[in-house]
PDB file of C-alpha atoms in Angstrom:
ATOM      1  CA  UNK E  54      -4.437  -5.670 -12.904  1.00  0.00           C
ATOM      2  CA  UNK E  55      -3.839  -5.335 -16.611  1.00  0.00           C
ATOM      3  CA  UNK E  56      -4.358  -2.249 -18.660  1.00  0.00           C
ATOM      4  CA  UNK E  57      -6.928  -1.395 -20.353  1.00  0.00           C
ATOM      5  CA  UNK E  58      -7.922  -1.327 -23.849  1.00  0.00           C
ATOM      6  CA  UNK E  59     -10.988   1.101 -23.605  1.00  0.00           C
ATOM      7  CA  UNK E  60     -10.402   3.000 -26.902  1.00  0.00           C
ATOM      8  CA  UNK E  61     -12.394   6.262 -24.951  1.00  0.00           C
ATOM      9  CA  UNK E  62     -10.543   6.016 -21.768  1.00  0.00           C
ATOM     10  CA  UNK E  63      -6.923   5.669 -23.889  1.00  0.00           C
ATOM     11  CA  UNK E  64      -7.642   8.259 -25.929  1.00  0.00           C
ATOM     12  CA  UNK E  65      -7.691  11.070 -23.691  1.00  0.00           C
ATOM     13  CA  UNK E  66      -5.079  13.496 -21.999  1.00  0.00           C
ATOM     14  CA  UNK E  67      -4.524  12.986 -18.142  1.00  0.00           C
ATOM     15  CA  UNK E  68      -2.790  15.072 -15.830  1.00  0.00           C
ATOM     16  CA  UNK E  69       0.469  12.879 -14.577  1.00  0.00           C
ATOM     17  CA  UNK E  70       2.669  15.188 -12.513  1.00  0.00           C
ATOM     18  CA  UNK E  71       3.072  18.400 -11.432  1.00  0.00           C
ATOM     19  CA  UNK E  72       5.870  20.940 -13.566  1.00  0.00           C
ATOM     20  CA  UNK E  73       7.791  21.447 -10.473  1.00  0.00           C
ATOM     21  CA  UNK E  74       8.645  17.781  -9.527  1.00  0.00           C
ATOM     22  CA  UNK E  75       9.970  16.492 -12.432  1.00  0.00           C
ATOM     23  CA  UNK E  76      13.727  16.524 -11.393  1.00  0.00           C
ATOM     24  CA  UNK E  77      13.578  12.342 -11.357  1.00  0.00           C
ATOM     25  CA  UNK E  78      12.159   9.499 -13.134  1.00  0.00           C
ATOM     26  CA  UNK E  79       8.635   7.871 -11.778  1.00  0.00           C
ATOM     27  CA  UNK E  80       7.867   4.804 -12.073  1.00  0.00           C
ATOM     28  CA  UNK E  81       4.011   4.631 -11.772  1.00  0.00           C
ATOM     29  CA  UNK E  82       1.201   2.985 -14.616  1.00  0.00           C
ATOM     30  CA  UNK E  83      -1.681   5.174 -16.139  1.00  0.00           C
ATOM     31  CA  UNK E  84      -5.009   3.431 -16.913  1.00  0.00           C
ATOM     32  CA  UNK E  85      -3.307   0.069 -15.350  1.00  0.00           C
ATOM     33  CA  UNK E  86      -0.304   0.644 -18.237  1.00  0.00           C
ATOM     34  CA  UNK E  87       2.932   0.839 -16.651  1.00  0.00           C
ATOM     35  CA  UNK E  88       4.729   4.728 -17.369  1.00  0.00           C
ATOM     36  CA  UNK E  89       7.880   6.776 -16.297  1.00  0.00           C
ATOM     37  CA  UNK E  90       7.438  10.060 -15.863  1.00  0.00           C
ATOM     38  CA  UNK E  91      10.787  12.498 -16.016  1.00  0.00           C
ATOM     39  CA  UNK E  92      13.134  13.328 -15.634  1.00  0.00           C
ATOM     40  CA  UNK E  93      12.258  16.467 -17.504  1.00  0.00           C
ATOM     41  CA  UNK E  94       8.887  16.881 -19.137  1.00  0.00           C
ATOM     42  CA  UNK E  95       8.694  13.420 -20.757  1.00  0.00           C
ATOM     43  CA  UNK E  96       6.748  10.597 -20.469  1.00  0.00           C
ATOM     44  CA  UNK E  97       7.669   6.996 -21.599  1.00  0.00           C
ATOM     45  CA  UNK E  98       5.953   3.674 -22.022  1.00  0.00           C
ATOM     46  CA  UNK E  99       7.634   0.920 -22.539  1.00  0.00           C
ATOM     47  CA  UNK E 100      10.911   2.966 -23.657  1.00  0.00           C
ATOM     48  CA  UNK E 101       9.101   4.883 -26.467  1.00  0.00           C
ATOM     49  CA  UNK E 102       8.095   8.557 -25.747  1.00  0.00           C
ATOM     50  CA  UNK E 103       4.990   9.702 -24.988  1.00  0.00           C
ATOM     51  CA  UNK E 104       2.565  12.603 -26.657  1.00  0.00           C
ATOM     52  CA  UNK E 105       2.929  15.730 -23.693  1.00  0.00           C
ATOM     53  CA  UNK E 106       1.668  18.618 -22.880  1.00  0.00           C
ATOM     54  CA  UNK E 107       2.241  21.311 -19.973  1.00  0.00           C
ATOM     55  CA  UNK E 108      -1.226  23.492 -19.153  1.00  0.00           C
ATOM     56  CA  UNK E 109      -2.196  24.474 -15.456  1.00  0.00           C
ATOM     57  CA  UNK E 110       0.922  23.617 -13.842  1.00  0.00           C
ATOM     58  CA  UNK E 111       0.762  20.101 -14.390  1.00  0.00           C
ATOM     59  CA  UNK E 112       2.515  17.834 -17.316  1.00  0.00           C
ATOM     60  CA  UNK E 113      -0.162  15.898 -19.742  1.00  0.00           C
ATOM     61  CA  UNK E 114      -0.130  12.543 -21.516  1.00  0.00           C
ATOM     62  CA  UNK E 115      -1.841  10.067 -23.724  1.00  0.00           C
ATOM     63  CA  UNK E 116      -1.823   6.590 -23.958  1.00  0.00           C
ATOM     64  CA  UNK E 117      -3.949   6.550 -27.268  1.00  0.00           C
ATOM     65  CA  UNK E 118      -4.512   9.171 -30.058  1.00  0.00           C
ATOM     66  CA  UNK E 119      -7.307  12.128 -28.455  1.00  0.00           C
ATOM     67  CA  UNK E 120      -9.392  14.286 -31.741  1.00  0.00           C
ATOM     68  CA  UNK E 121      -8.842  17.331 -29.836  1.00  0.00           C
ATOM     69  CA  UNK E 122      -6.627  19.031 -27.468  1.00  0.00           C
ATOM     70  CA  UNK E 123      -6.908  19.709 -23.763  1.00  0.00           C
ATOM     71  CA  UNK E 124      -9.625  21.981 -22.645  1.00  0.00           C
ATOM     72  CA  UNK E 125      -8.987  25.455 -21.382  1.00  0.00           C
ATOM     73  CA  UNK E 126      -9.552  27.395 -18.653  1.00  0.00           C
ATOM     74  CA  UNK E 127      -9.998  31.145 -19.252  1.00  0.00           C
ATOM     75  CA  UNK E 128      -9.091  32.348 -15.661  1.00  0.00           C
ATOM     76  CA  UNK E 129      -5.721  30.354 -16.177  1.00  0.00           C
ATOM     77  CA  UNK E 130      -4.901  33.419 -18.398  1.00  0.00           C
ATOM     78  CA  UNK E 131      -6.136  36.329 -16.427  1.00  0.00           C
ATOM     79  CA  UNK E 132      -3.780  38.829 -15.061  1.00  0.00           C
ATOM     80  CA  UNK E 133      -4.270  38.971 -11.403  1.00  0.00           C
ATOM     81  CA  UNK E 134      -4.709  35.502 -10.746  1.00  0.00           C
ATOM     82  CA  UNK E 135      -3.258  33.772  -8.089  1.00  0.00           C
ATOM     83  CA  UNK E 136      -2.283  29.815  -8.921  1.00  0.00           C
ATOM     84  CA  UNK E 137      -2.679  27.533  -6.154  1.00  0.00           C
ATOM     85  CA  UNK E 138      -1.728  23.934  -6.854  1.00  0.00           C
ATOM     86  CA  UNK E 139      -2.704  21.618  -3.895  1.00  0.00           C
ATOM     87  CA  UNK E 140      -0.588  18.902  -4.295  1.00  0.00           C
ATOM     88  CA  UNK E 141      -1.764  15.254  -4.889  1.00  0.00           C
ATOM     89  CA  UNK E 142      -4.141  13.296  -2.381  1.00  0.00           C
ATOM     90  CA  UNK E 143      -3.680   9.406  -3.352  1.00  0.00           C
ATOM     91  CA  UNK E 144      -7.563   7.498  -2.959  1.00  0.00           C
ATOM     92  CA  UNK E 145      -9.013   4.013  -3.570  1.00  0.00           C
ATOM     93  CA  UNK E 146     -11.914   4.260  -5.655  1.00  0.00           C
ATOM     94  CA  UNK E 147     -12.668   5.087  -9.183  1.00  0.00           C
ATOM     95  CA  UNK E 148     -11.688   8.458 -10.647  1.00  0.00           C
ATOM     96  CA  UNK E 149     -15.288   8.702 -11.554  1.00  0.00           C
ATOM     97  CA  UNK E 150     -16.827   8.327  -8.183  1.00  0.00           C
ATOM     98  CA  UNK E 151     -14.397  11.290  -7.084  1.00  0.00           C
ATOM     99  CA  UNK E 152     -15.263  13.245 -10.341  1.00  0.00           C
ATOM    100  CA  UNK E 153     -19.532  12.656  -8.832  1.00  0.00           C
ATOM    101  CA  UNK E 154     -18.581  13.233  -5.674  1.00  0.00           C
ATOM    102  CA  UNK E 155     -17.356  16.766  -6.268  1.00  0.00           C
ATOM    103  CA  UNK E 156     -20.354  17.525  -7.928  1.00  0.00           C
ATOM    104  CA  UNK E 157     -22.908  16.690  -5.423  1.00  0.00           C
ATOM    105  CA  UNK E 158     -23.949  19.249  -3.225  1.00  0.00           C
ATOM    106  CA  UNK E 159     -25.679  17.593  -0.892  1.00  0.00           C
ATOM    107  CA  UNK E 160     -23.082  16.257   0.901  1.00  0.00           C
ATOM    108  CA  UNK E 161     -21.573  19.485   1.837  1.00  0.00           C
ATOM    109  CA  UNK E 162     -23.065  20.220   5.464  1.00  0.00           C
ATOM    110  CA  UNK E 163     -22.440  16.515   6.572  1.00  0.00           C
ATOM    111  CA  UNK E 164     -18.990  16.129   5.159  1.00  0.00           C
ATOM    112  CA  UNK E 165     -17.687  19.616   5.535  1.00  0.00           C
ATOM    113  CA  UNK E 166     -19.566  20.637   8.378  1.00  0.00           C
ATOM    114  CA  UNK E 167     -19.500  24.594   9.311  1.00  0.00           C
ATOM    115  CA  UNK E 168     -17.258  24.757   6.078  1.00  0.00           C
ATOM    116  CA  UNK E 169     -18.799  24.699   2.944  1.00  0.00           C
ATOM    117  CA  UNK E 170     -22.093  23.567   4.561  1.00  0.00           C
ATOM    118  CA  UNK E 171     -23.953  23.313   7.694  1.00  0.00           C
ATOM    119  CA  UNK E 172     -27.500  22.218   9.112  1.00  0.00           C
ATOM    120  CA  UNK E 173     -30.224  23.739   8.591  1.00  0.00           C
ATOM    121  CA  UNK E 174     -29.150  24.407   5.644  1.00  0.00           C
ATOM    122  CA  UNK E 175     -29.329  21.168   4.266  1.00  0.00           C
ATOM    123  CA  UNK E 176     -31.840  21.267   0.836  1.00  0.00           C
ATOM    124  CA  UNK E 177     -30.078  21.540  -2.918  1.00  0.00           C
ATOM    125  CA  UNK E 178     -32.084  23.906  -5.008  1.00  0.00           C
ATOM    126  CA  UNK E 179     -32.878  23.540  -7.923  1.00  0.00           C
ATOM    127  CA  UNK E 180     -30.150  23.918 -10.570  1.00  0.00           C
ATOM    128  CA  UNK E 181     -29.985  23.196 -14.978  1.00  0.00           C
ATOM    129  CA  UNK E 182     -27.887  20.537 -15.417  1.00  0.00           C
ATOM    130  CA  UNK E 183     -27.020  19.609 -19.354  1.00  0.00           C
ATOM    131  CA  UNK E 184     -24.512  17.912 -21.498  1.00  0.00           C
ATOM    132  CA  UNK E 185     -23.115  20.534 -24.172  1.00  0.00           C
ATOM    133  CA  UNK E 186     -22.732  18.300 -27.065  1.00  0.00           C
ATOM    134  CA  UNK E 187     -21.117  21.337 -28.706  1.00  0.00           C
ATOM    135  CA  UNK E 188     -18.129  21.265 -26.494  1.00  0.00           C
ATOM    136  CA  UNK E 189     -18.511  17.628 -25.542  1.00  0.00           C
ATOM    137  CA  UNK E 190     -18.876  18.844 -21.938  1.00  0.00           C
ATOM    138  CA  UNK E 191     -21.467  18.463 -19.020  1.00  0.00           C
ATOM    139  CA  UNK E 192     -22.598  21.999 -17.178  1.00  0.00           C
ATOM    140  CA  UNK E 193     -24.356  22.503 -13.566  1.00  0.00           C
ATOM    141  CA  UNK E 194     -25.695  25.964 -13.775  1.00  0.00           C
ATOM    142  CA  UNK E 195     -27.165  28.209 -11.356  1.00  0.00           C
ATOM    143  CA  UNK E 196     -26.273  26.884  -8.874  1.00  0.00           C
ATOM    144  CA  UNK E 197     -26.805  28.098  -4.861  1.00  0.00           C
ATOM    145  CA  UNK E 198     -26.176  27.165  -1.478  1.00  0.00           C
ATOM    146  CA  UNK E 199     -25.547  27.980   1.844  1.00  0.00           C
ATOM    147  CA  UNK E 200     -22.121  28.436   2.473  1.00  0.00           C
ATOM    148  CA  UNK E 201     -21.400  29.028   6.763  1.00  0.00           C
ATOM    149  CA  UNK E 202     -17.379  30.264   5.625  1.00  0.00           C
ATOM    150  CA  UNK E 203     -17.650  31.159   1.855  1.00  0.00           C
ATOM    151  CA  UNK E 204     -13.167  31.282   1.748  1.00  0.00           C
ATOM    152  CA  UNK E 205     -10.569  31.189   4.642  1.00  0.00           C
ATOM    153  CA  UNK E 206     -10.915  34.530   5.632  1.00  0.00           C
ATOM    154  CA  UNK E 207     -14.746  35.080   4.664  1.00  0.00           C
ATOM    155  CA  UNK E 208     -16.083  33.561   7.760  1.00  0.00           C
ATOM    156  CA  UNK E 209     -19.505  35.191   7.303  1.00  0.00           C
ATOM    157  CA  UNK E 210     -21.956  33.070   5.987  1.00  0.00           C
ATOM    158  CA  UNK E 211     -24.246  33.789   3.051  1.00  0.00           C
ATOM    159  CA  UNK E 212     -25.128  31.508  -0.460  1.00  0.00           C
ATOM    160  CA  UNK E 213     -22.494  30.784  -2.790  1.00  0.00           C
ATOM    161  CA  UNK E 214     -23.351  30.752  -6.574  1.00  0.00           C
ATOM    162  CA  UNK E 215     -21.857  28.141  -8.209  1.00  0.00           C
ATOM    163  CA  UNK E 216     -21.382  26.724 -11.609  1.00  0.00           C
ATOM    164  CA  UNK E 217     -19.746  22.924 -12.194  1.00  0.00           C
ATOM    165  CA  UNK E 218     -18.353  22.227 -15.926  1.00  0.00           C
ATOM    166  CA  UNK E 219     -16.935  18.349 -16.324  1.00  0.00           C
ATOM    167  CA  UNK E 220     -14.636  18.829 -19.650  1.00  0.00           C
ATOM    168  CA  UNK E 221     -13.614  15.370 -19.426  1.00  0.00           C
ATOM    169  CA  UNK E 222     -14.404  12.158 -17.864  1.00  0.00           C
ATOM    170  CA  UNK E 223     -11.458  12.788 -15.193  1.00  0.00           C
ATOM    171  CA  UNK E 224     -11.496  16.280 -14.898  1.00  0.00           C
ATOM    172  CA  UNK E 225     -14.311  18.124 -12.875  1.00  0.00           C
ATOM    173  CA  UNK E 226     -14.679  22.141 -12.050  1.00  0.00           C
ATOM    174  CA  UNK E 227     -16.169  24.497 -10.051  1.00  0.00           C
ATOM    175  CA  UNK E 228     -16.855  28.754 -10.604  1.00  0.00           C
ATOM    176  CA  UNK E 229     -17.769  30.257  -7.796  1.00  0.00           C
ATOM    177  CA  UNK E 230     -19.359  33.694  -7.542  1.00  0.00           C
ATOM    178  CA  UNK E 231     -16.736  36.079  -5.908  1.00  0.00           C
ATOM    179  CA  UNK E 232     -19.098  38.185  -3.393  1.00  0.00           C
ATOM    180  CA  UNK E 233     -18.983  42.092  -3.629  1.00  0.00           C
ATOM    181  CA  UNK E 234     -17.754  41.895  -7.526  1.00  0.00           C
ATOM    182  CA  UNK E 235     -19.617  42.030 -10.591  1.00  0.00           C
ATOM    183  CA  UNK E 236     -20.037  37.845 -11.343  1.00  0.00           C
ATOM    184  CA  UNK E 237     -15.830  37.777 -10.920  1.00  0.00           C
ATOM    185  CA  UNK E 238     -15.710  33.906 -10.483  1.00  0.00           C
ATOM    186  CA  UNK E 239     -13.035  32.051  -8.435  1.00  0.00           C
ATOM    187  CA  UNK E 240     -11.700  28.321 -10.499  1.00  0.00           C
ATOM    188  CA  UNK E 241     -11.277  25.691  -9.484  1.00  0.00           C
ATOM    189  CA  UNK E 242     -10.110  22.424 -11.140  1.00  0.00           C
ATOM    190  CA  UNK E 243      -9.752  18.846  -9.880  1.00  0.00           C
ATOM    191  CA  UNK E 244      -7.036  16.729 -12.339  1.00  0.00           C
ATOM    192  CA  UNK E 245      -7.300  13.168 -11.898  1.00  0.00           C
ATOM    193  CA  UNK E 246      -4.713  10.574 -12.555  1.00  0.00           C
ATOM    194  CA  UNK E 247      -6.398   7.236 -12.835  1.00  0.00           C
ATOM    195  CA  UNK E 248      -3.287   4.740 -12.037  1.00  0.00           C
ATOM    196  CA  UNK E 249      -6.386   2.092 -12.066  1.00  0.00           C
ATOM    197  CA  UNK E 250      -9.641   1.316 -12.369  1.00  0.00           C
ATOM    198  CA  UNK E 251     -10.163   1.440  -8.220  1.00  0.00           C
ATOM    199  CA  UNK E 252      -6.807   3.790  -7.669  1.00  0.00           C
ATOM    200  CA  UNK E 253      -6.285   7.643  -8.389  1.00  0.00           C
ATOM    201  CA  UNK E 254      -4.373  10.124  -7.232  1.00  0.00           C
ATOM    202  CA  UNK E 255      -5.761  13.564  -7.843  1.00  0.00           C
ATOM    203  CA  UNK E 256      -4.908  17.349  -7.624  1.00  0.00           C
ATOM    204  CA  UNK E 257      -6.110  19.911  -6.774  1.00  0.00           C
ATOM    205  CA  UNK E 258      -5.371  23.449  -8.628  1.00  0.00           C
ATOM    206  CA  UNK E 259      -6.789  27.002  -7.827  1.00  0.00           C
ATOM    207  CA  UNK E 260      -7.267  30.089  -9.748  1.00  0.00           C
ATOM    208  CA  UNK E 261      -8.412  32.834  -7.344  1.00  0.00           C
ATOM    209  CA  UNK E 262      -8.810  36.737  -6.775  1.00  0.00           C
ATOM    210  CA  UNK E 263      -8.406  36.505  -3.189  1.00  0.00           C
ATOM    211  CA  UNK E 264      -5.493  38.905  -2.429  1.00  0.00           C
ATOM    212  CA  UNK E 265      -5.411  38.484   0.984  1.00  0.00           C
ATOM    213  CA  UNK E 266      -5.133  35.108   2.548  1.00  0.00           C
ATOM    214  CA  UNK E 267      -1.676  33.050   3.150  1.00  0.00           C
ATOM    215  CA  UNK E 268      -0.668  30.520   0.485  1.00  0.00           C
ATOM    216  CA  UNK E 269      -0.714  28.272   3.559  1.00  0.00           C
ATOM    217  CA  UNK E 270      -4.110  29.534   4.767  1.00  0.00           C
ATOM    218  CA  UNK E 271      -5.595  29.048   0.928  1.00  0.00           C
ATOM    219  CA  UNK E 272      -3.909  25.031   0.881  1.00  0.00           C
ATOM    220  CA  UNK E 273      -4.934  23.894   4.327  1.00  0.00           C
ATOM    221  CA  UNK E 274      -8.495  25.359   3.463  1.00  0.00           C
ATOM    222  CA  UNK E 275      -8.375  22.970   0.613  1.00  0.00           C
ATOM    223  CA  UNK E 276      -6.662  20.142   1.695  1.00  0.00           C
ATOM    224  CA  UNK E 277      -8.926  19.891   4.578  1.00  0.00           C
ATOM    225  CA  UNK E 278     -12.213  19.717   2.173  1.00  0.00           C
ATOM    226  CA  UNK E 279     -10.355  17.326  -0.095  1.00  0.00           C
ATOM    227  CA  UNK E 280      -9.201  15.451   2.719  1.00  0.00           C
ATOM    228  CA  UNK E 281     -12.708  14.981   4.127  1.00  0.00           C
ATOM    229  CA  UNK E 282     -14.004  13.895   0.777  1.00  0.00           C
ATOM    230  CA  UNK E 283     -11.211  11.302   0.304  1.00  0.00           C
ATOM    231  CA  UNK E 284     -13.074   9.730   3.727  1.00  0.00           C
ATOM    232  CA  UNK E 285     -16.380   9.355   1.924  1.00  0.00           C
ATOM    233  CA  UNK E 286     -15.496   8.493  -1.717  1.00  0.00           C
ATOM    234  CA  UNK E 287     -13.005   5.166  -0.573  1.00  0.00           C
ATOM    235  CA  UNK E 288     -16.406   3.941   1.459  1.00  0.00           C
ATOM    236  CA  UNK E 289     -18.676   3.926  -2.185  1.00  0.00           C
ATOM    237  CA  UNK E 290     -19.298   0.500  -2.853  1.00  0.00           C
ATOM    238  CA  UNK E 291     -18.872  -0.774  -5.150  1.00  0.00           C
ATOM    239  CA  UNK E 292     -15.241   1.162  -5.808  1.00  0.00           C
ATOM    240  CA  UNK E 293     -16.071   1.747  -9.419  1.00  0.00           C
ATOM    241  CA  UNK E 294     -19.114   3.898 -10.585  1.00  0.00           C
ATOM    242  CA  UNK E 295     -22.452   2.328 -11.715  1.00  0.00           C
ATOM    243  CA  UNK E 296     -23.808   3.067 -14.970  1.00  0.00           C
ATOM    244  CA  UNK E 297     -26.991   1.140 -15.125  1.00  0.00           C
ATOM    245  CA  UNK E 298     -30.030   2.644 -15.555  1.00  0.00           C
ATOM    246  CA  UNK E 299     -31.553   2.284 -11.293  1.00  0.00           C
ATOM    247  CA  UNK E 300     -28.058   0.523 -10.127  1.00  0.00           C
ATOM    248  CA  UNK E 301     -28.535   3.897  -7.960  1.00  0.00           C
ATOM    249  CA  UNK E 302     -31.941   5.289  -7.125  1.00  0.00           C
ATOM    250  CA  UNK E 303     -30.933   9.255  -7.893  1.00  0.00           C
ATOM    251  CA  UNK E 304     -32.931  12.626  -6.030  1.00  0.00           C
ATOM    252  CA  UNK E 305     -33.652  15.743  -7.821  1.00  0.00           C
ATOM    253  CA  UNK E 306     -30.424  17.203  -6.229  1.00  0.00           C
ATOM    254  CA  UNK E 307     -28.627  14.392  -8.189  1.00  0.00           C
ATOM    255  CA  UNK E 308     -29.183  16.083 -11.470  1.00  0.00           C
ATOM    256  CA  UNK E 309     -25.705  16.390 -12.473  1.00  0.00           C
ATOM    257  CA  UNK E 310     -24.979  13.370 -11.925  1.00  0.00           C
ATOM    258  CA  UNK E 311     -27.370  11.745 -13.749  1.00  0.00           C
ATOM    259  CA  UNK E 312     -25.888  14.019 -16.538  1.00  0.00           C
ATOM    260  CA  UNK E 313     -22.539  12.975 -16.187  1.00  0.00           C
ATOM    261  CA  UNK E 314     -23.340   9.224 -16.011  1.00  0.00           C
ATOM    262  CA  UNK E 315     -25.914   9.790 -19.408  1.00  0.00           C
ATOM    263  CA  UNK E 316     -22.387  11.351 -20.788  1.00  0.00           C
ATOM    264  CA  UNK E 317     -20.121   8.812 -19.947  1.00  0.00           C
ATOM    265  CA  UNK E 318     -22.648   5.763 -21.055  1.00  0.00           C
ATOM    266  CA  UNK E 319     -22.831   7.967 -24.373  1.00  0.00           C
ATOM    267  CA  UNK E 320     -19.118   8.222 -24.460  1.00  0.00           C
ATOM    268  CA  UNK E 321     -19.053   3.670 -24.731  1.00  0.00           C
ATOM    269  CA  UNK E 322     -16.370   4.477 -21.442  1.00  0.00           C
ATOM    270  CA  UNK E 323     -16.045   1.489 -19.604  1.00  0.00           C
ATOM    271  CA  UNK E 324     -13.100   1.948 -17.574  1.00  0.00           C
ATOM    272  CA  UNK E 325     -13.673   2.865 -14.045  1.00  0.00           C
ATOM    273  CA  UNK E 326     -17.178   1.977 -14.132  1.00  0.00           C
ATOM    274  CA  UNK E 327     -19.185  -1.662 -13.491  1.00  0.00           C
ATOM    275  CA  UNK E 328     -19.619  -2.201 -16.961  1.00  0.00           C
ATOM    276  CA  UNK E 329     -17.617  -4.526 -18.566  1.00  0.00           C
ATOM    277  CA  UNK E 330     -14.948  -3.969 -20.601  1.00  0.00           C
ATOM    278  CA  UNK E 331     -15.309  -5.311 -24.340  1.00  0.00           C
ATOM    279  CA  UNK E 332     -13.380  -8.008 -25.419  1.00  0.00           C
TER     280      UNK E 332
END
C-alpha cells in the first residue's frame, strides 16, 4: 500500500514510540511511508532526519510541515500527577474509527459490561458537542453517565461527568470528574499511530489523582477496556471511516461524532476515510 500524499494527514505530528523504548532502531512506515525510529530520539525517512518532538512520554514526528505545534495537556504539568502509559495495542481498522469509537458512549454497557457501563443504564443524555474553530479542536461537554465501577478501586456505582476534546484527527481525550473533589478531573489521552490507512497501533496514556491503586491495578483496568474496544472497532465495515453525508444513519447520542466527521470533511482529510484520495 503506498503512502499517502494527503497534504492534511502529512502535515501533522503523530505519536511513534514511547521515550523508554528507544534503545534500537524500528523499522515500521507512518501514513503507509516507510520510517526508522531510534535508536535515540530520532526519526528517519529514507536516511534523512525527521522533525521530533518528546511530550507525554511518547516521541513525535512529521512527515510534512504542521502550522502549529503539538497540543497540550494541562494536567501533564500538574504536581501530583501520576503518569500511566499503557503500552501499545496494535488494531486493523482506521485510526479514525478508533478515534469515534472512543467517543461514543453508547457502547459502554454492551462492550464494557459492569465496567464503565451496565443495563439499565443504557440511554446517552444529552450532551453540547462543537468544533472550536479557535483552537481547531472538537469538544463533548457535559457529559454524564452511569458508571457501575467509576476506577479500579471505586467499585460503587454512581454517574461519571465527562468531557471529550479531539485536538487532532488521531488524537482523542477524555476528563473525567474526580468524585468527592471540587471538578479535579482525571486525563486521559489516546495517541494513535496510523502505520496505514486500515492499520494503527495506539496508546494509551493516563494522568490521574488516584493515590491509591497499583500501577498494575490502574494498567489492567485499562488494558481490559481498550482491549474490549479493539474487539468492536476491527468488525466496522468498511475498515476506514465514512464521511458522506447518510453513509451512516447517526442518533442523537451520536452528536460528537457527527462533529468530528463535519471537522475532518472541513479539514479536505482523506486518509483513513472512504473518500478518495486526490490525484
Amino acid at each position: 500500500m503506498a503512502g499517502t500524499l494527503d497534504p492534511v494527514a502529512l502535515n501533522d505530528w503523530y505519536a511513534v514510540a514511547t521515550l523508554t523504548d528507544l534503545d534500537r532502531a524500528e523499522e515500521t512506515k507512518l501514513l503507509g511511508h516507510p520510517i526508522t525510529v531510534g535508536p535515540g530520539k530520532q526519526v528517519t525517512q529514507d536516511g534523512k532526519s525527521l522533525p521530533v518532538r518528546e511530550k507525554f512520554g511518547v516521541l513525535w514526528t512529521t512527515l510534512g510541515t504542521p502550522n502549529k505545534e503539538i497540543f497540550n495537556i494541562e494536567e501533564s504539568e500538574e504536581e501530583g500527577r501520576r503518569f500511566v502509559p499503557c503500552g501499545w495495542v496494535k488494531m486493523r481498522a482506521s485510526g479514525l474509527r478508533v478515534v469515534e469509537n472512543f467517543l461514543d458512549m453508547a457502547h459502554f454497557p454492551f462492550v464494557h459490561t459492569d465496567i464503565l457501563g451496565s443495563e439499565p443504564h443504557t440511554e446517552v443524555l444529552g450532551y453540547k458537542s462543537e468544533i472550536r474553530h479557535d483552537v481547531d479542536e472538537v469538544w463533548a461537554t457535559n457529559c454524564k453517565f452511569f458508571q457501575p465501577q467509576m476506577t479500579s478501586t471505586r467499585p460503587d456505582g454512581e454517574f461519571a461527568q465527562l468531557t471529550y476534546r479531539v485536538p487532532s484527527p488521531y488524537v482523542v481525550m477524555l476528563y473525567r470528574v474526580v468524585p468527592d473533589t471540587d471538578g479535579v478531573q482525571d486525563a486521559i489521552a489516546l495517541f494513535i499511530h496510523p502505520i496505514e490507512e486500515d492499520l494503527v497501533r495506539a496508546i494509551p496514556v493516563m494522568y490521574l489523582t488516584d493515590q491509591t491503586a497499583t500501577h498494575t491495578q490502574l494498567l489492567r483496568f485499562e488494558q481490559v477496556i481498550f482491549l474490549q474496544d479493539r474487539i468492536i472497532v476491527e468488525n466496522q465495515r468498511p475498515l476506514l471511516l465514512p464521511l458522506e453525508a447518510r453513509a451512516e444513519i447517526p442518533t442523537r447520542a451520536d452528536s460528537s461524532s457527527v462533529a468530528y466527521r463535519r471537522w475532518l470533511k472541513q479539514k479536505g482529510l482523506t486518509y483513513g476515510t472512504t473518500t478518495p484520495e486526490a490525484a
